Short mmCIF file of C-alpha atoms in Angstrom, two decimals:
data_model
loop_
_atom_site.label_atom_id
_atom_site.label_comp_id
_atom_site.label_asym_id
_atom_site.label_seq_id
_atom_site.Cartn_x
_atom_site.Cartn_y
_atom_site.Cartn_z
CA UNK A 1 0.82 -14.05 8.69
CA UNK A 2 -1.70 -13.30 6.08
CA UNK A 3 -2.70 -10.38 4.28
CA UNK A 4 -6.00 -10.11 2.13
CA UNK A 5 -6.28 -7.62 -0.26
CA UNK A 6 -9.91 -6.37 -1.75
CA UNK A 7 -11.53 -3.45 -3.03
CA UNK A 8 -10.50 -3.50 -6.44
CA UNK A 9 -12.41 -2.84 -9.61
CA UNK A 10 -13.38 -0.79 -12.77
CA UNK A 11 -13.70 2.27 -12.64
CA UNK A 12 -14.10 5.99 -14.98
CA UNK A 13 -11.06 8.21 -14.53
CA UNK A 14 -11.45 10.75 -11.99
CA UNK A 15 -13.61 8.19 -10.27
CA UNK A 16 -12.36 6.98 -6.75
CA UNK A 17 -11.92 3.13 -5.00
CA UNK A 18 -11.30 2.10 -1.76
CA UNK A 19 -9.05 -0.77 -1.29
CA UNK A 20 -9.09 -3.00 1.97
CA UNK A 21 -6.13 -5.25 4.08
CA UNK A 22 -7.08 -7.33 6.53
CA UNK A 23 -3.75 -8.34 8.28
CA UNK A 24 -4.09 -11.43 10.50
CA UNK A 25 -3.07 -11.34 14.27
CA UNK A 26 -2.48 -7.57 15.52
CA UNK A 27 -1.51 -4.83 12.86
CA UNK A 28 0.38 -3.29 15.32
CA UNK A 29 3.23 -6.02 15.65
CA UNK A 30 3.85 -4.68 12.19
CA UNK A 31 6.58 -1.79 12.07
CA UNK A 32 5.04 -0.32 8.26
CA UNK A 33 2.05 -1.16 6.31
CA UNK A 34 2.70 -0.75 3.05
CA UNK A 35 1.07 -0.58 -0.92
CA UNK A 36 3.02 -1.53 -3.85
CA UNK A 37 1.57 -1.68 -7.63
CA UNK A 38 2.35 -3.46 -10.81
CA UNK A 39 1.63 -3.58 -14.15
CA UNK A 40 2.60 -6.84 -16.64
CA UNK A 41 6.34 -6.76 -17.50
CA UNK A 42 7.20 -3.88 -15.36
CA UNK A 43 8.76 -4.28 -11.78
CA UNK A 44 6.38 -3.65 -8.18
CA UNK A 45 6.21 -0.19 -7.57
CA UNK A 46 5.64 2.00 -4.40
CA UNK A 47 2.42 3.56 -3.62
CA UNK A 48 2.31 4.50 0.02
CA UNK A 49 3.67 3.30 3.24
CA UNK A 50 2.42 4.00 6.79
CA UNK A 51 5.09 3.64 9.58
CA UNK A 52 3.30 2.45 13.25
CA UNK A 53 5.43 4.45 15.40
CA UNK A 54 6.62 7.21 15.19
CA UNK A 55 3.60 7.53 12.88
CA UNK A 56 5.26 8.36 9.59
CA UNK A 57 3.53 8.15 6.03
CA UNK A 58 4.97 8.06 2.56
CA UNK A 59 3.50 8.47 -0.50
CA UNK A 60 4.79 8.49 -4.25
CA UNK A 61 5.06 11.41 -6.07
CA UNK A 62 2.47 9.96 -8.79
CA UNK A 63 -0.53 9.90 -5.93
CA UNK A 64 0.44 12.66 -3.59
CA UNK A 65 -2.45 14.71 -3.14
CA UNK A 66 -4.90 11.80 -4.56
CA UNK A 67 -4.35 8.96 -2.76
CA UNK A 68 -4.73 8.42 0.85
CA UNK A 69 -3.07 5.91 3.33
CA UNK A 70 -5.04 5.00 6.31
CA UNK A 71 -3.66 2.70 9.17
CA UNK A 72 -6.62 1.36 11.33
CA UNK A 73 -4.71 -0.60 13.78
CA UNK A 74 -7.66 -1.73 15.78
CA UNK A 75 -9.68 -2.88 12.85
CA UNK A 76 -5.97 -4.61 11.95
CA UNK A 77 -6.90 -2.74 8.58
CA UNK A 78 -4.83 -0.67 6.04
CA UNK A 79 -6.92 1.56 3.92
CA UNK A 80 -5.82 2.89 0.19
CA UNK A 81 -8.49 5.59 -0.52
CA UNK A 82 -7.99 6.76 -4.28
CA UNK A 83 -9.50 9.84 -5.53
CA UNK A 84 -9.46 11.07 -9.12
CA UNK A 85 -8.21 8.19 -10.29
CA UNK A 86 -5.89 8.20 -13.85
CA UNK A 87 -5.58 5.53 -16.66
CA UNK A 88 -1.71 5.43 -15.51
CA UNK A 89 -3.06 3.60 -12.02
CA UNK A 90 -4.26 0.87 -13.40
CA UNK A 91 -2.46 -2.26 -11.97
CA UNK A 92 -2.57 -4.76 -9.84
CA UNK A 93 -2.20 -3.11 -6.52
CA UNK A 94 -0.93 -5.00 -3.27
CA UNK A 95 -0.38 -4.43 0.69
CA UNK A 96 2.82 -5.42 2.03
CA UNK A 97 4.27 -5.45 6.19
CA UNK A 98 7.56 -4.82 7.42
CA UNK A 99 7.78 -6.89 10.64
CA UNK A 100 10.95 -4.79 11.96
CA UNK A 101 12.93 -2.53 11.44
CA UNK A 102 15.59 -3.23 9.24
CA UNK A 103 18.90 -1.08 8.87
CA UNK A 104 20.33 0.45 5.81
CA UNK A 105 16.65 -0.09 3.67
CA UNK A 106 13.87 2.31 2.74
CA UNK A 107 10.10 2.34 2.83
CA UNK A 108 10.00 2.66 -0.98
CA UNK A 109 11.59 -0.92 -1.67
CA UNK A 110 9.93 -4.04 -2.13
CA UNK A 111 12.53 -6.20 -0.62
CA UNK A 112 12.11 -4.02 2.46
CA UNK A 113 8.96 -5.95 3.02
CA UNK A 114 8.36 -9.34 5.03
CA UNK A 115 4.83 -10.06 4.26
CA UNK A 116 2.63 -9.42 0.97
CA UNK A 117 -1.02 -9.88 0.31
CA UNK A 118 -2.67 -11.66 -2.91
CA UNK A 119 -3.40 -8.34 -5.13
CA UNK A 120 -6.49 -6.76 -6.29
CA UNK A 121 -7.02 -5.57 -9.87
CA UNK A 122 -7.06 -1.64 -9.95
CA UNK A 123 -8.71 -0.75 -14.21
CA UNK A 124 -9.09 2.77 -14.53
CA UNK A 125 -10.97 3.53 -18.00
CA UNK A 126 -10.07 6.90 -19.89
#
């Protein structure tokens, strides 16, 4: 299973990015598609989640309303659209799948998550 991660960049706050995964084989063998962030010497932090079925997303308080979480299961795709963008996003931002479902564990935990990508450089400028 592979996961590649793109889309990253610079970019002005209040600006916007798109960021890309490509997940090898089908995307929908994958019970949640997640988005996790990090910044050097902090831990990996939730972004957004997108459950396949029942189609359930979850987003982090800090991007509610700005960021978006788009699950494109026949492009095997998982979109992160980010609008108005904040020097407090910058990080290295990376996809994540759950393969199953797992008892007792929550969309908002790393460890939840079977499969990560490589990370793409988010640098919002104030």
């Amino acid at each position: 299973v592979q996961l590649q991660a793109s889309g990253g960049g610079l970019v002005q706050a209040g600006g916007s990015l798109r960021l890309s995964c490509a997940a090898s084989g089908r995307m929908v063998s994958y019970y949640r598609m997640g988005w996790f962030r990090q910044v050097p010497g902090k831990e990996r932090e939730f972004v957004a989640s997108a459950r396949y079925k029942p189609a359930i997303i979850n987003y982090d308080d800090s991007v509610k309303g700005r960021f978006t979480i788009v699950r494109d299961n026949a492009e095997n795709t998982v979109y992160l659209q980010m609008n108005s963008l904040k020097p407090d996003d910058t990080a290295v931002y990376y996809c994540a799948a759950q393969g199953n479902f797992k008892g007792g564990t929550y969309y908002y935990q790393p460890s939840n998550y079977d499969y990560w990508g490589q990370g793409t450089l988010v640098t919002v400028s104030s």
